[in-house]
Amino acid sequence: MDLAALNSATKYPSIPTYHQIDPKNGSLLDEVTAFDGDVILTEKVDGCNGRIVLMPDGDYFLGSREELLYARGDRIENPALGIVAALKPVAEQLQPTEHGQIQVFFLEVYGRKIGAAAKQYTTGSALGHRMFDIACIPLDVLDWPRERISSWREAGGQSFCTEAVLQRASAAEGVPLTPRLGTIPAHDLPSGIEDTAEFLAAQLPTTQAALDDGAAGRPEGIVLRSADREVIAKARFQDYQRTLKRRARQETSA
């Protein structure tokens, strides 16, 4: 198997921010991601992006956002960031579908010494994981040139599961999802920068993914997604705080 092709085909694609980011200074612009119908709000957990790549024959690989770390039977092993320790028990219980495609389960591994946000979720060494997406990938994609695979992935070529399928998979496999905060009509979403900052604070005043009672509890942000997962965007507290501070300084100096 071409592991480099498998790695590229199963990476999680870039997710846009709810308000576009100005490439010149990193501030948010006024243009927002357009949604229709119901919008599902989920907590964006601040940890390390992990993935379980389940092959049609039951073989599996574990990976971080950028690289494969482990293959069933210890064929690859890299314990980086605790991903293998957290996800190997999950992978062992997964069963392949009958559709003959690669399934990729995307999970956030967080807590114990994982980044500066670890203390927001635990006061000690607790390690958690939350599933946030599942994608299906045809096997023949692995035969493509590497550049084509990357372009296909970033253009939305991977087939992601709907919210309903995610919920069923979570229940069937016993794998917790990222916290669901609620569902609102698209026309009730805020559009302004300040309004969105207030919306985030109201929807998620503290994390719902804490691993113990002493956790600091500051959340990273919210992911907005349509029920069919055709539209998805992220809104992070720090992006809105930084933008509002910049605008306040500009108004003061004007």
Short mmCIF file of C-alpha atoms in Angstrom, two decimals:
data_model
loop_
_atom_site.label_atom_id
_atom_site.label_comp_id
_atom_site.label_asym_id
_atom_site.label_seq_id
_atom_site.Cartn_x
_atom_site.Cartn_y
_atom_site.Cartn_z
CA MET A 1 0.00 0.00 0.00
CA ASP A 2 1.17 3.53 -0.81
CA LEU A 3 1.11 5.00 2.70
CA ALA A 4 1.81 8.52 1.46
CA ALA A 5 -1.28 8.36 -0.75
CA LEU A 6 -3.36 6.94 2.11
CA ASN A 7 -2.13 9.67 4.42
CA SER A 8 -3.02 12.44 1.96
CA ALA A 9 -6.43 11.02 1.05
CA THR A 10 -7.49 10.69 4.69
CA LYS A 11 -6.34 14.04 6.08
CA TYR A 12 -9.01 16.40 7.39
CA PRO A 13 -9.59 19.27 4.93
CA SER A 14 -9.25 22.92 5.86
CA ILE A 15 -12.42 24.34 7.42
CA PRO A 16 -13.26 28.01 6.73
CA THR A 17 -13.93 30.50 9.49
CA TYR A 18 -17.49 31.79 9.87
CA HIS A 19 -16.26 35.32 9.05
CA GLN A 20 -13.54 35.38 6.44
CA ILE A 21 -10.02 36.22 7.60
CA ASP A 22 -8.07 39.13 6.15
CA PRO A 23 -4.82 37.57 4.86
CA LYS A 24 -3.01 40.88 5.44
CA ASN A 25 -3.40 41.08 9.21
CA GLY A 26 -5.34 38.03 10.42
CA SER A 27 -8.40 40.04 11.44
CA LEU A 28 -11.91 38.96 10.57
CA LEU A 29 -13.73 40.56 7.66
CA ASP A 30 -17.46 41.31 7.53
CA GLU A 31 -18.30 38.60 4.99
CA VAL A 32 -19.86 35.51 6.59
CA THR A 33 -20.35 31.90 5.52
CA ALA A 34 -23.88 31.48 4.15
CA PHE A 35 -26.11 28.78 5.66
CA ASP A 36 -29.61 27.62 4.77
CA GLY A 37 -32.09 25.69 6.87
CA ASP A 38 -31.13 24.40 10.29
CA VAL A 39 -27.61 24.93 11.61
CA ILE A 40 -26.11 22.57 14.21
CA LEU A 41 -23.82 24.16 16.77
CA THR A 42 -21.05 22.03 18.29
CA GLU A 43 -18.18 22.87 20.61
CA LYS A 44 -14.76 23.16 18.99
CA VAL A 45 -12.48 21.27 21.37
CA ASP A 46 -8.89 22.51 21.56
CA GLY A 47 -6.58 19.51 21.38
CA CYS A 48 -4.86 17.46 18.72
CA ASN A 49 -6.64 16.31 15.60
CA GLY A 50 -6.53 12.51 15.33
CA ARG A 51 -7.94 10.04 12.83
CA ILE A 52 -8.75 6.36 12.61
CA VAL A 53 -8.47 5.06 9.05
CA LEU A 54 -10.51 1.86 8.77
CA MET A 55 -9.90 -0.22 5.65
CA PRO A 56 -12.61 -2.40 4.06
CA ASP A 57 -10.82 -5.57 5.24
CA GLY A 58 -10.76 -4.42 8.88
CA ASP A 59 -7.15 -3.26 8.88
CA TYR A 60 -6.68 0.18 10.44
CA PHE A 61 -4.23 3.06 10.79
CA LEU A 62 -4.08 5.84 13.36
CA GLY A 63 -2.88 9.30 12.50
CA SER A 64 -2.46 12.87 13.60
CA ARG A 65 -3.54 15.77 11.41
CA GLU A 66 -0.41 15.47 9.26
CA GLU A 67 0.96 11.93 9.49
CA LEU A 68 0.13 8.29 10.10
CA LEU A 69 1.37 7.14 13.51
CA TYR A 70 0.32 3.54 13.92
CA ALA A 71 -0.87 0.53 11.90
CA ARG A 72 -2.70 -2.48 13.26
CA GLY A 73 -0.23 -5.10 14.45
CA ASP A 74 2.43 -2.53 15.35
CA ARG A 75 3.54 -2.16 11.72
CA ILE A 76 3.98 1.60 12.31
CA GLU A 77 4.29 3.03 15.77
CA ASN A 78 4.79 6.63 16.87
CA PRO A 79 3.30 7.53 20.27
CA ALA A 80 3.29 11.27 19.53
CA LEU A 81 0.87 13.42 21.53
CA GLY A 82 -0.94 10.47 23.10
CA ILE A 83 -3.04 9.89 19.97
CA VAL A 84 -2.20 6.20 19.67
CA ALA A 85 -2.93 5.53 23.35
CA ALA A 86 -6.26 7.35 23.12
CA LEU A 87 -7.51 5.97 19.81
CA LYS A 88 -6.20 2.39 19.63
CA PRO A 89 -8.95 1.01 21.94
CA VAL A 90 -11.55 2.81 19.81
CA ALA A 91 -10.11 1.46 16.56
CA GLU A 92 -10.04 -2.11 17.85
CA GLN A 93 -13.81 -2.15 18.27
CA LEU A 94 -14.77 -0.59 14.92
CA GLN A 95 -16.28 -2.77 12.20
CA PRO A 96 -15.89 -1.99 8.47
CA THR A 97 -18.99 -1.37 6.39
CA GLU A 98 -20.07 -3.50 3.45
CA HIS A 99 -19.61 -0.65 0.97
CA GLY A 100 -15.96 -1.42 0.25
CA GLN A 101 -14.75 2.09 1.00
CA ILE A 102 -12.21 3.49 3.42
CA GLN A 103 -13.83 5.01 6.50
CA VAL A 104 -12.06 7.80 8.35
CA PHE A 105 -13.15 8.69 11.86
CA PHE A 106 -11.94 12.14 12.91
CA LEU A 107 -11.54 12.77 16.63
CA GLU A 108 -10.09 15.49 18.82
CA VAL A 109 -7.67 14.10 21.41
CA TYR A 110 -7.30 16.54 24.28
CA GLY A 111 -6.35 17.02 27.88
CA ARG A 112 -3.11 15.66 29.34
CA LYS A 113 -0.22 17.93 28.26
CA ILE A 114 -1.75 18.48 24.81
CA GLY A 115 -1.03 22.12 23.99
CA ALA A 116 -1.54 25.23 26.06
CA ALA A 117 -5.27 24.53 26.38
CA ALA A 118 -4.84 21.29 28.34
CA LYS A 119 -5.57 23.03 31.64
CA GLN A 120 -8.94 24.16 30.30
CA TYR A 121 -10.06 20.51 30.32
CA THR A 122 -8.15 18.86 33.15
CA THR A 123 -6.16 19.67 36.27
CA GLY A 124 -4.14 16.47 36.02
CA SER A 125 -3.33 13.77 33.50
CA ALA A 126 -6.79 12.97 32.13
CA LEU A 127 -6.89 12.31 28.37
CA GLY A 128 -10.10 12.53 26.39
CA HIS A 129 -11.33 12.09 22.83
CA ARG A 130 -14.40 13.33 20.99
CA MET A 131 -15.47 12.40 17.46
CA PHE A 132 -16.43 15.26 15.16
CA ASP A 133 -16.66 13.79 11.64
CA ILE A 134 -16.65 10.62 9.56
CA ALA A 135 -15.66 10.48 5.90
CA CYS A 136 -15.85 7.74 3.27
CA ILE A 137 -13.20 7.48 0.56
CA PRO A 138 -13.17 5.23 -2.54
CA LEU A 139 -10.21 2.89 -2.72
CA ASP A 140 -9.27 3.94 -6.24
CA VAL A 141 -8.32 7.42 -4.98
CA LEU A 142 -5.13 5.80 -3.65
CA ASP A 143 -4.02 5.15 -7.23
CA TRP A 144 -4.03 8.83 -8.15
CA PRO A 145 -0.94 11.07 -8.26
CA ARG A 146 -0.24 12.75 -4.95
CA GLU A 147 -1.00 16.27 -6.24
CA ARG A 148 -4.41 15.16 -7.53
CA ILE A 149 -5.28 13.57 -4.18
CA SER A 150 -4.42 16.76 -2.29
CA SER A 151 -6.44 18.96 -4.67
CA TRP A 152 -9.40 16.55 -4.52
CA ARG A 153 -9.37 16.57 -0.72
CA GLU A 154 -9.21 20.35 -0.35
CA ALA A 155 -11.94 20.80 -2.97
CA GLY A 156 -14.37 18.74 -0.89
CA GLY A 157 -13.90 15.37 -2.59
CA GLN A 158 -14.25 13.35 0.61
CA SER A 159 -17.80 12.22 1.35
CA PHE A 160 -18.77 13.21 4.92
CA CYS A 161 -21.57 11.73 6.99
CA THR A 162 -24.68 13.69 7.87
CA GLU A 163 -25.45 14.65 11.47
CA ALA A 164 -27.98 11.81 11.70
CA VAL A 165 -25.40 9.22 10.62
CA LEU A 166 -22.83 10.70 13.03
CA GLN A 167 -25.29 10.34 15.89
CA ARG A 168 -26.05 6.71 14.98
CA ALA A 169 -22.35 5.84 14.64
CA SER A 170 -21.55 7.46 17.98
CA ALA A 171 -24.27 5.45 19.73
CA ALA A 172 -23.42 2.18 17.97
CA GLU A 173 -19.67 2.39 18.57
CA GLY A 174 -19.82 4.05 21.98
CA VAL A 175 -17.63 6.94 20.84
CA PRO A 176 -18.63 10.36 22.26
CA LEU A 177 -19.21 13.25 19.88
CA THR A 178 -18.02 16.79 20.41
CA PRO A 179 -20.65 18.51 22.59
CA ARG A 180 -23.83 19.45 20.71
CA LEU A 181 -24.99 22.91 21.80
CA GLY A 182 -28.24 23.10 19.87
CA THR A 183 -29.79 23.67 16.45
CA ILE A 184 -30.99 27.05 15.19
CA PRO A 185 -32.46 28.36 11.92
CA ALA A 186 -29.89 29.93 9.63
CA HIS A 187 -31.76 33.25 9.65
CA ASP A 188 -31.15 33.52 13.40
CA LEU A 189 -27.37 33.43 13.04
CA PRO A 190 -25.54 36.69 13.80
CA SER A 191 -23.84 38.47 10.93
CA GLY A 192 -21.77 41.23 12.55
CA ILE A 193 -18.43 40.74 14.27
CA GLU A 194 -19.58 42.09 17.63
CA ASP A 195 -22.90 40.26 17.43
CA THR A 196 -21.11 37.00 16.74
CA ALA A 197 -18.75 37.51 19.69
CA GLU A 198 -21.78 37.96 21.94
CA PHE A 199 -23.46 34.94 20.35
CA LEU A 200 -20.45 32.74 21.11
CA ALA A 201 -20.35 33.87 24.73
CA ALA A 202 -24.05 33.15 25.17
CA GLN A 203 -23.98 29.75 23.47
CA LEU A 204 -20.81 28.47 25.13
CA PRO A 205 -19.86 30.32 28.34
CA THR A 206 -17.72 27.38 29.47
CA THR A 207 -16.50 24.16 27.90
CA GLN A 208 -18.81 21.16 27.93
CA ALA A 209 -15.91 18.78 27.37
CA ALA A 210 -14.12 19.13 30.73
CA LEU A 211 -12.46 15.94 31.97
CA ASP A 212 -12.58 16.80 35.67
CA ASP A 213 -14.20 19.30 38.01
CA GLY A 214 -11.10 21.45 38.48
CA ALA A 215 -10.63 22.30 34.80
CA ALA A 216 -10.31 26.00 33.97
CA GLY A 217 -13.12 25.61 31.45
CA ARG A 218 -12.40 28.29 28.84
CA PRO A 219 -13.75 27.07 25.48
CA GLU A 220 -12.04 27.51 22.12
CA GLY A 221 -15.08 28.16 19.96
CA ILE A 222 -18.03 26.77 18.06
CA VAL A 223 -18.34 24.81 14.81
CA LEU A 224 -21.41 25.57 12.72
CA ARG A 225 -22.58 22.87 10.33
CA SER A 226 -25.60 22.12 8.18
CA ALA A 227 -27.43 18.87 8.92
CA ASP A 228 -26.15 17.32 5.68
CA ARG A 229 -22.63 18.65 6.38
CA GLU A 230 -22.53 20.43 3.02
CA VAL A 231 -21.66 23.71 4.75
CA ILE A 232 -19.34 23.94 7.76
CA ALA A 233 -17.45 26.79 9.43
CA LYS A 234 -15.64 27.52 12.69
CA ALA A 235 -15.90 30.53 14.98
CA ARG A 236 -13.14 30.92 17.59
CA PHE A 237 -13.35 33.25 20.55
CA GLN A 238 -9.79 34.53 20.08
CA ASP A 239 -10.43 35.58 16.46
CA TYR A 240 -13.33 37.81 17.49
CA GLN A 241 -11.55 39.23 20.51
CA ARG A 242 -8.48 40.08 18.44
CA THR A 243 -10.57 41.70 15.70
CA LEU A 244 -12.63 43.79 18.11
CA LYS A 245 -9.48 45.01 19.88
CA ARG A 246 -7.91 46.00 16.57
CA ARG A 247 -11.03 47.89 15.53
CA ALA A 248 -11.19 49.66 18.89
CA ARG A 249 -7.57 50.81 18.51
CA GLN A 250 -8.27 52.04 14.99
CA GLU A 251 -11.30 54.03 16.17
CA THR A 252 -9.27 55.56 19.02
CA SER A 253 -6.46 56.64 16.70
CA ALA A 254 -8.79 57.97 13.99
#
